[in-house]
Amino acid sequence: MQGPNANWRQLVQRLIKAQMSRRGVKYQDLSERLTRIGIDQSADNLRNKVNKGILGADLLLQIMFVLNARPIEREEILDIFKEMGVTLPD
């Protein structure tokens, strides 16, 4: 990953993986949860998309919905970037 978008992709990856970890959800579980709301994504496809941090806004929202994730606060984004060694201008 290179450039400024790489940081955002890593952020997406970390957010989704953290939500999955908190709930003990594996990629197969995530695939099944998405299927229940009419979204067909294989576990392998989800793993690839999440690991690359590249997925559409619709899939991101669908994943957050099926994981029953809480809203993402700006401060949480800043904290994750800080852990990654990335500084954003205010």
mmCIF file of N, CA and C in Angstrom:
data_model
loop_
_atom_site.group_PDB
_atom_site.id
_atom_site.type_symbol
_atom_site.label_atom_id
_atom_site.label_comp_id
_atom_site.label_asym_id
_atom_site.label_seq_id
_atom_site.Cartn_x
_atom_site.Cartn_y
_atom_site.Cartn_z
ATOM 1 N N MET A 1 0.845 -1.179 0.000
ATOM 2 C CA MET A 1 0.000 0.000 0.000
ATOM 3 C C MET A 1 0.886 1.237 0.000
ATOM 4 N N GLN A 2 0.533 2.205 -0.823
ATOM 5 C CA GLN A 2 1.295 3.432 -0.890
ATOM 6 C C GLN A 2 0.347 4.606 -1.009
ATOM 7 N N GLY A 3 0.847 5.800 -0.632
ATOM 8 C CA GLY A 3 0.079 7.019 -0.774
ATOM 9 C C GLY A 3 -0.939 7.198 0.327
ATOM 10 N N PRO A 4 -1.615 8.347 0.297
ATOM 11 C CA PRO A 4 -2.573 8.669 1.371
ATOM 12 C C PRO A 4 -3.762 7.725 1.439
ATOM 13 N N ASN A 5 -4.189 7.187 0.307
ATOM 14 C CA ASN A 5 -5.320 6.257 0.336
ATOM 15 C C ASN A 5 -4.964 4.970 1.059
ATOM 16 N N ALA A 6 -3.701 4.599 1.040
ATOM 17 C CA ALA A 6 -3.266 3.383 1.731
ATOM 18 C C ALA A 6 -3.569 3.475 3.217
ATOM 19 N N ASN A 7 -3.393 4.645 3.809
ATOM 20 C CA ASN A 7 -3.692 4.824 5.224
ATOM 21 C C ASN A 7 -5.179 4.616 5.493
ATOM 22 N N TRP A 8 -6.016 5.121 4.618
ATOM 23 C CA TRP A 8 -7.458 4.966 4.788
ATOM 24 C C TRP A 8 -7.870 3.518 4.586
ATOM 25 N N ARG A 9 -7.222 2.836 3.672
ATOM 26 C CA ARG A 9 -7.528 1.417 3.450
ATOM 27 C C ARG A 9 -7.139 0.594 4.680
ATOM 28 N N GLN A 10 -6.001 0.937 5.270
ATOM 29 C CA GLN A 10 -5.585 0.235 6.484
ATOM 30 C C GLN A 10 -6.555 0.522 7.620
ATOM 31 N N LEU A 11 -7.079 1.738 7.671
ATOM 32 C CA LEU A 11 -8.082 2.098 8.673
ATOM 33 C C LEU A 11 -9.332 1.236 8.504
ATOM 34 N N VAL A 12 -9.814 1.091 7.280
ATOM 35 C CA VAL A 12 -10.990 0.256 7.007
ATOM 36 C C VAL A 12 -10.722 -1.171 7.471
ATOM 37 N N GLN A 13 -9.558 -1.685 7.119
ATOM 38 C CA GLN A 13 -9.174 -3.038 7.516
ATOM 39 C C GLN A 13 -9.203 -3.182 9.030
ATOM 40 N N ARG A 14 -8.603 -2.261 9.732
ATOM 41 C CA ARG A 14 -8.539 -2.341 11.198
ATOM 42 C C ARG A 14 -9.912 -2.217 11.837
ATOM 43 N N LEU A 15 -10.734 -1.325 11.318
ATOM 44 C CA LEU A 15 -12.074 -1.149 11.884
ATOM 45 C C LEU A 15 -12.907 -2.424 11.756
ATOM 46 N N ILE A 16 -12.925 -2.998 10.573
ATOM 47 C CA ILE A 16 -13.734 -4.200 10.353
ATOM 48 C C ILE A 16 -13.201 -5.365 11.178
ATOM 49 N N LYS A 17 -11.887 -5.563 11.149
ATOM 50 C CA LYS A 17 -11.311 -6.675 11.907
ATOM 51 C C LYS A 17 -11.556 -6.507 13.401
ATOM 52 N N ALA A 18 -11.500 -5.284 13.906
ATOM 53 C CA ALA A 18 -11.757 -5.048 15.327
ATOM 54 C C ALA A 18 -13.201 -5.387 15.674
ATOM 55 N N GLN A 19 -14.135 -4.981 14.812
ATOM 56 C CA GLN A 19 -15.549 -5.280 15.061
ATOM 57 C C GLN A 19 -15.794 -6.788 15.016
ATOM 58 N N MET A 20 -15.160 -7.466 14.070
ATOM 59 C CA MET A 20 -15.314 -8.919 13.977
ATOM 60 C C MET A 20 -14.732 -9.599 15.217
ATOM 61 N N SER A 21 -13.572 -9.150 15.636
ATOM 62 C CA SER A 21 -12.903 -9.743 16.792
ATOM 63 C C SER A 21 -13.726 -9.560 18.066
ATOM 64 N N ARG A 22 -14.281 -8.382 18.248
ATOM 65 C CA ARG A 22 -15.090 -8.104 19.446
ATOM 66 C C ARG A 22 -16.289 -9.031 19.551
ATOM 67 N N ARG A 23 -16.771 -9.477 18.397
ATOM 68 C CA ARG A 23 -17.970 -10.317 18.378
ATOM 69 C C ARG A 23 -17.660 -11.794 18.121
ATOM 70 N N GLY A 24 -16.386 -12.109 17.966
ATOM 71 C CA GLY A 24 -16.003 -13.492 17.695
ATOM 72 C C GLY A 24 -16.510 -13.994 16.361
ATOM 73 N N VAL A 25 -16.585 -13.093 15.372
ATOM 74 C CA VAL A 25 -17.120 -13.427 14.053
ATOM 75 C C VAL A 25 -15.967 -13.721 13.100
ATOM 76 N N LYS A 26 -16.033 -14.864 12.444
ATOM 77 C CA LYS A 26 -15.076 -15.251 11.410
ATOM 78 C C LYS A 26 -15.661 -14.865 10.043
ATOM 79 N N TYR A 27 -14.837 -14.970 9.014
ATOM 80 C CA TYR A 27 -15.302 -14.560 7.683
ATOM 81 C C TYR A 27 -16.479 -15.391 7.192
ATOM 82 N N GLN A 28 -16.508 -16.687 7.510
ATOM 83 C CA GLN A 28 -17.649 -17.509 7.111
ATOM 84 C C GLN A 28 -18.920 -17.033 7.814
ATOM 85 N N ASP A 29 -18.801 -16.685 9.092
ATOM 86 C CA ASP A 29 -19.948 -16.147 9.835
ATOM 87 C C ASP A 29 -20.425 -14.843 9.204
ATOM 88 N N LEU A 30 -19.469 -14.000 8.853
ATOM 89 C CA LEU A 30 -19.809 -12.714 8.244
ATOM 90 C C LEU A 30 -20.531 -12.933 6.921
ATOM 91 N N SER A 31 -20.041 -13.865 6.118
ATOM 92 C CA SER A 31 -20.685 -14.193 4.853
ATOM 93 C C SER A 31 -22.127 -14.646 5.073
ATOM 94 N N GLU A 32 -22.336 -15.497 6.067
ATOM 95 C CA GLU A 32 -23.686 -15.989 6.354
ATOM 96 C C GLU A 32 -24.598 -14.872 6.845
ATOM 97 N N ARG A 33 -24.072 -13.991 7.668
ATOM 98 C CA ARG A 33 -24.881 -12.858 8.149
ATOM 99 C C ARG A 33 -25.287 -11.950 6.988
ATOM 100 N N LEU A 34 -24.354 -11.712 6.070
ATOM 101 C CA LEU A 34 -24.678 -10.886 4.904
ATOM 102 C C LEU A 34 -25.710 -11.559 4.018
ATOM 103 N N THR A 35 -25.603 -12.879 3.856
ATOM 104 C CA THR A 35 -26.569 -13.624 3.049
ATOM 105 C C THR A 35 -27.977 -13.443 3.602
ATOM 106 N N ARG A 36 -28.093 -13.391 4.933
ATOM 107 C CA ARG A 36 -29.422 -13.236 5.556
ATOM 108 C C ARG A 36 -30.078 -11.903 5.209
ATOM 109 N N ILE A 37 -29.277 -10.904 4.813
ATOM 110 C CA ILE A 37 -29.885 -9.626 4.401
ATOM 111 C C ILE A 37 -29.841 -9.463 2.874
ATOM 112 N N GLY A 38 -29.554 -10.587 2.169
ATOM 113 C CA GLY A 38 -29.613 -10.582 0.713
ATOM 114 C C GLY A 38 -28.327 -10.195 0.008
ATOM 115 N N ILE A 39 -27.206 -10.193 0.719
ATOM 116 C CA ILE A 39 -25.921 -9.830 0.130
ATOM 117 C C ILE A 39 -25.063 -11.084 0.008
ATOM 118 N N ASP A 40 -24.721 -11.439 -1.220
ATOM 119 C CA ASP A 40 -23.929 -12.644 -1.459
ATOM 120 C C ASP A 40 -22.456 -12.288 -1.597
ATOM 121 N N GLN A 41 -21.685 -12.652 -0.585
ATOM 122 C CA GLN A 41 -20.233 -12.465 -0.580
ATOM 123 C C GLN A 41 -19.632 -13.715 0.052
ATOM 124 N N SER A 42 -18.748 -14.374 -0.655
ATOM 125 C CA SER A 42 -18.115 -15.562 -0.078
ATOM 126 C C SER A 42 -17.142 -15.134 1.015
ATOM 127 N N ALA A 43 -16.823 -16.079 1.890
ATOM 128 C CA ALA A 43 -15.872 -15.793 2.965
ATOM 129 C C ALA A 43 -14.520 -15.385 2.383
ATOM 130 N N ASP A 44 -14.079 -16.069 1.328
ATOM 131 C CA ASP A 44 -12.791 -15.740 0.702
ATOM 132 C C ASP A 44 -12.812 -14.339 0.094
ATOM 133 N N ASN A 45 -13.908 -13.996 -0.560
ATOM 134 C CA ASN A 45 -14.035 -12.673 -1.161
ATOM 135 C C ASN A 45 -14.000 -11.592 -0.083
ATOM 136 N N LEU A 46 -14.719 -11.808 1.008
ATOM 137 C CA LEU A 46 -14.719 -10.846 2.112
ATOM 138 C C LEU A 46 -13.320 -10.703 2.703
ATOM 139 N N ARG A 47 -12.648 -11.815 2.914
ATOM 140 C CA ARG A 47 -11.288 -11.790 3.469
ATOM 141 C C ARG A 47 -10.373 -10.952 2.584
ATOM 142 N N ASN A 48 -10.437 -11.178 1.275
ATOM 143 C CA ASN A 48 -9.605 -10.415 0.342
ATOM 144 C C ASN A 48 -9.922 -8.932 0.382
ATOM 145 N N LYS A 49 -11.198 -8.594 0.366
ATOM 146 C CA LYS A 49 -11.593 -7.183 0.376
ATOM 147 C C LYS A 49 -11.180 -6.501 1.675
ATOM 148 N N VAL A 50 -11.419 -7.168 2.788
ATOM 149 C CA VAL A 50 -11.068 -6.572 4.085
ATOM 150 C C VAL A 50 -9.553 -6.448 4.217
ATOM 151 N N ASN A 51 -8.818 -7.476 3.847
ATOM 152 C CA ASN A 51 -7.359 -7.421 3.970
ATOM 153 C C ASN A 51 -6.742 -6.331 3.104
ATOM 154 N N LYS A 52 -7.360 -6.055 1.965
ATOM 155 C CA LYS A 52 -6.883 -4.967 1.110
ATOM 156 C C LYS A 52 -7.438 -3.620 1.547
ATOM 157 N N GLY A 53 -8.507 -3.660 2.355
ATOM 158 C CA GLY A 53 -9.147 -2.420 2.791
ATOM 159 C C GLY A 53 -9.888 -1.722 1.677
ATOM 160 N N ILE A 54 -10.202 -2.480 0.630
ATOM 161 C CA ILE A 54 -10.873 -1.897 -0.533
ATOM 162 C C ILE A 54 -12.243 -2.554 -0.691
ATOM 163 N N LEU A 55 -13.264 -1.802 -0.360
ATOM 164 C CA LEU A 55 -14.624 -2.260 -0.570
ATOM 165 C C LEU A 55 -15.503 -1.037 -0.712
ATOM 166 N N GLY A 56 -16.618 -1.219 -1.370
ATOM 167 C CA GLY A 56 -17.525 -0.104 -1.581
ATOM 168 C C GLY A 56 -18.179 0.342 -0.283
ATOM 169 N N ALA A 57 -18.647 1.571 -0.302
ATOM 170 C CA ALA A 57 -19.329 2.121 0.875
ATOM 171 C C ALA A 57 -20.546 1.286 1.238
ATOM 172 N N ASP A 58 -21.233 0.764 0.226
ATOM 173 C CA ASP A 58 -22.413 -0.046 0.519
ATOM 174 C C ASP A 58 -22.034 -1.307 1.289
ATOM 175 N N LEU A 59 -20.972 -1.998 0.867
ATOM 176 C CA LEU A 59 -20.558 -3.213 1.573
ATOM 177 C C LEU A 59 -20.044 -2.877 2.973
ATOM 178 N N LEU A 60 -19.337 -1.782 3.108
ATOM 179 C CA LEU A 60 -18.872 -1.372 4.437
ATOM 180 C C LEU A 60 -20.064 -1.177 5.377
ATOM 181 N N LEU A 61 -21.083 -0.479 4.918
ATOM 182 C CA LEU A 61 -22.270 -0.259 5.749
ATOM 183 C C LEU A 61 -23.006 -1.561 6.029
ATOM 184 N N GLN A 62 -23.079 -2.437 5.046
ATOM 185 C CA GLN A 62 -23.739 -3.729 5.245
ATOM 186 C C GLN A 62 -22.997 -4.564 6.281
ATOM 187 N N ILE A 63 -21.677 -4.554 6.220
ATOM 188 C CA ILE A 63 -20.874 -5.293 7.195
ATOM 189 C C ILE A 63 -21.085 -4.717 8.587
ATOM 190 N N MET A 64 -21.021 -3.401 8.706
ATOM 191 C CA MET A 64 -21.207 -2.776 10.014
ATOM 192 C C MET A 64 -22.612 -3.069 10.548
ATOM 193 N N PHE A 65 -23.589 -3.120 9.658
ATOM 194 C CA PHE A 65 -24.967 -3.412 10.060
ATOM 195 C C PHE A 65 -25.084 -4.826 10.610
ATOM 196 N N VAL A 66 -24.579 -5.827 9.861
ATOM 197 C CA VAL A 66 -24.731 -7.212 10.314
ATOM 198 C C VAL A 66 -23.876 -7.512 11.544
ATOM 199 N N LEU A 67 -22.838 -6.712 11.766
ATOM 200 C CA LEU A 67 -22.031 -6.877 12.974
ATOM 201 C C LEU A 67 -22.613 -6.102 14.157
ATOM 202 N N ASN A 68 -23.691 -5.370 13.890
ATOM 203 C CA ASN A 68 -24.323 -4.550 14.925
ATOM 204 C C ASN A 68 -23.282 -3.607 15.554
ATOM 205 N N ALA A 69 -22.463 -3.018 14.677
ATOM 206 C CA ALA A 69 -21.378 -2.148 15.131
ATOM 207 C C ALA A 69 -21.933 -0.789 15.557
ATOM 208 N N ARG A 70 -21.275 -0.220 16.532
ATOM 209 C CA ARG A 70 -21.659 1.105 16.972
ATOM 210 C C ARG A 70 -21.134 2.133 15.976
ATOM 211 N N PRO A 71 -21.666 3.342 15.988
ATOM 212 C CA PRO A 71 -21.159 4.380 15.069
ATOM 213 C C PRO A 71 -19.669 4.628 15.301
ATOM 214 N N ILE A 72 -18.992 4.967 14.234
ATOM 215 C CA ILE A 72 -17.566 5.256 14.309
ATOM 216 C C ILE A 72 -17.398 6.752 14.568
ATOM 217 N N GLU A 73 -16.768 7.068 15.667
ATOM 218 C CA GLU A 73 -16.542 8.457 16.028
ATOM 219 C C GLU A 73 -15.262 8.968 15.383
ATOM 220 N N ARG A 74 -15.215 10.252 15.127
ATOM 221 C CA ARG A 74 -14.022 10.878 14.551
ATOM 222 C C ARG A 74 -12.795 10.605 15.423
ATOM 223 N N GLU A 75 -12.972 10.660 16.721
ATOM 224 C CA GLU A 75 -11.859 10.428 17.637
ATOM 225 C C GLU A 75 -11.282 9.022 17.493
ATOM 226 N N GLU A 76 -12.156 8.051 17.238
ATOM 227 C CA GLU A 76 -11.682 6.676 17.039
ATOM 228 C C GLU A 76 -10.803 6.585 15.799
ATOM 229 N N ILE A 77 -11.206 7.275 14.743
ATOM 230 C CA ILE A 77 -10.409 7.309 13.519
ATOM 231 C C ILE A 77 -9.048 7.943 13.803
ATOM 232 N N LEU A 78 -9.049 9.053 14.524
ATOM 233 C CA LEU A 78 -7.791 9.722 14.856
ATOM 234 C C LEU A 78 -6.902 8.840 15.728
ATOM 235 N N ASP A 79 -7.510 8.113 16.667
ATOM 236 C CA ASP A 79 -6.732 7.214 17.533
ATOM 237 C C ASP A 79 -6.077 6.094 16.724
ATOM 238 N N ILE A 80 -6.817 5.519 15.805
ATOM 239 C CA ILE A 80 -6.266 4.437 14.983
ATOM 240 C C ILE A 80 -5.133 4.976 14.111
ATOM 241 N N PHE A 81 -5.347 6.142 13.512
ATOM 242 C CA PHE A 81 -4.287 6.734 12.701
ATOM 243 C C PHE A 81 -3.050 7.011 13.553
ATOM 244 N N LYS A 82 -3.257 7.467 14.771
ATOM 245 C CA LYS A 82 -2.127 7.742 15.669
ATOM 246 C C LYS A 82 -1.337 6.456 15.922
ATOM 247 N N GLU A 83 -2.049 5.338 16.173
ATOM 248 C CA GLU A 83 -1.396 4.036 16.362
ATOM 249 C C GLU A 83 -0.597 3.633 15.122
ATOM 250 N N MET A 84 -1.077 4.046 13.951
ATOM 251 C CA MET A 84 -0.421 3.713 12.707
ATOM 252 C C MET A 84 0.737 4.684 12.405
ATOM 253 N N GLY A 85 0.865 5.730 13.222
ATOM 254 C CA GLY A 85 1.911 6.718 12.990
ATOM 255 C C GLY A 85 1.545 7.745 11.932
ATOM 256 N N VAL A 86 0.232 7.917 11.704
ATOM 257 C CA VAL A 86 -0.251 8.853 10.700
ATOM 258 C C VAL A 86 -0.869 10.054 11.398
ATOM 259 N N THR A 87 -0.496 11.244 10.954
ATOM 260 C CA THR A 87 -1.052 12.476 11.512
ATOM 261 C C THR A 87 -1.900 13.147 10.446
ATOM 262 N N LEU A 88 -3.116 13.472 10.820
ATOM 263 C CA LEU A 88 -4.010 14.183 9.912
ATOM 264 C C LEU A 88 -4.102 15.650 10.328
ATOM 265 N N PRO A 89 -4.204 16.548 9.375
ATOM 266 C CA PRO A 89 -4.409 17.950 9.747
ATOM 267 C C PRO A 89 -5.816 18.132 10.312
ATOM 268 N N ASP A 90 -5.970 19.093 11.197
ATOM 269 C CA ASP A 90 -7.295 19.345 11.796
ATOM 270 C C ASP A 90 -8.241 19.981 10.810
#
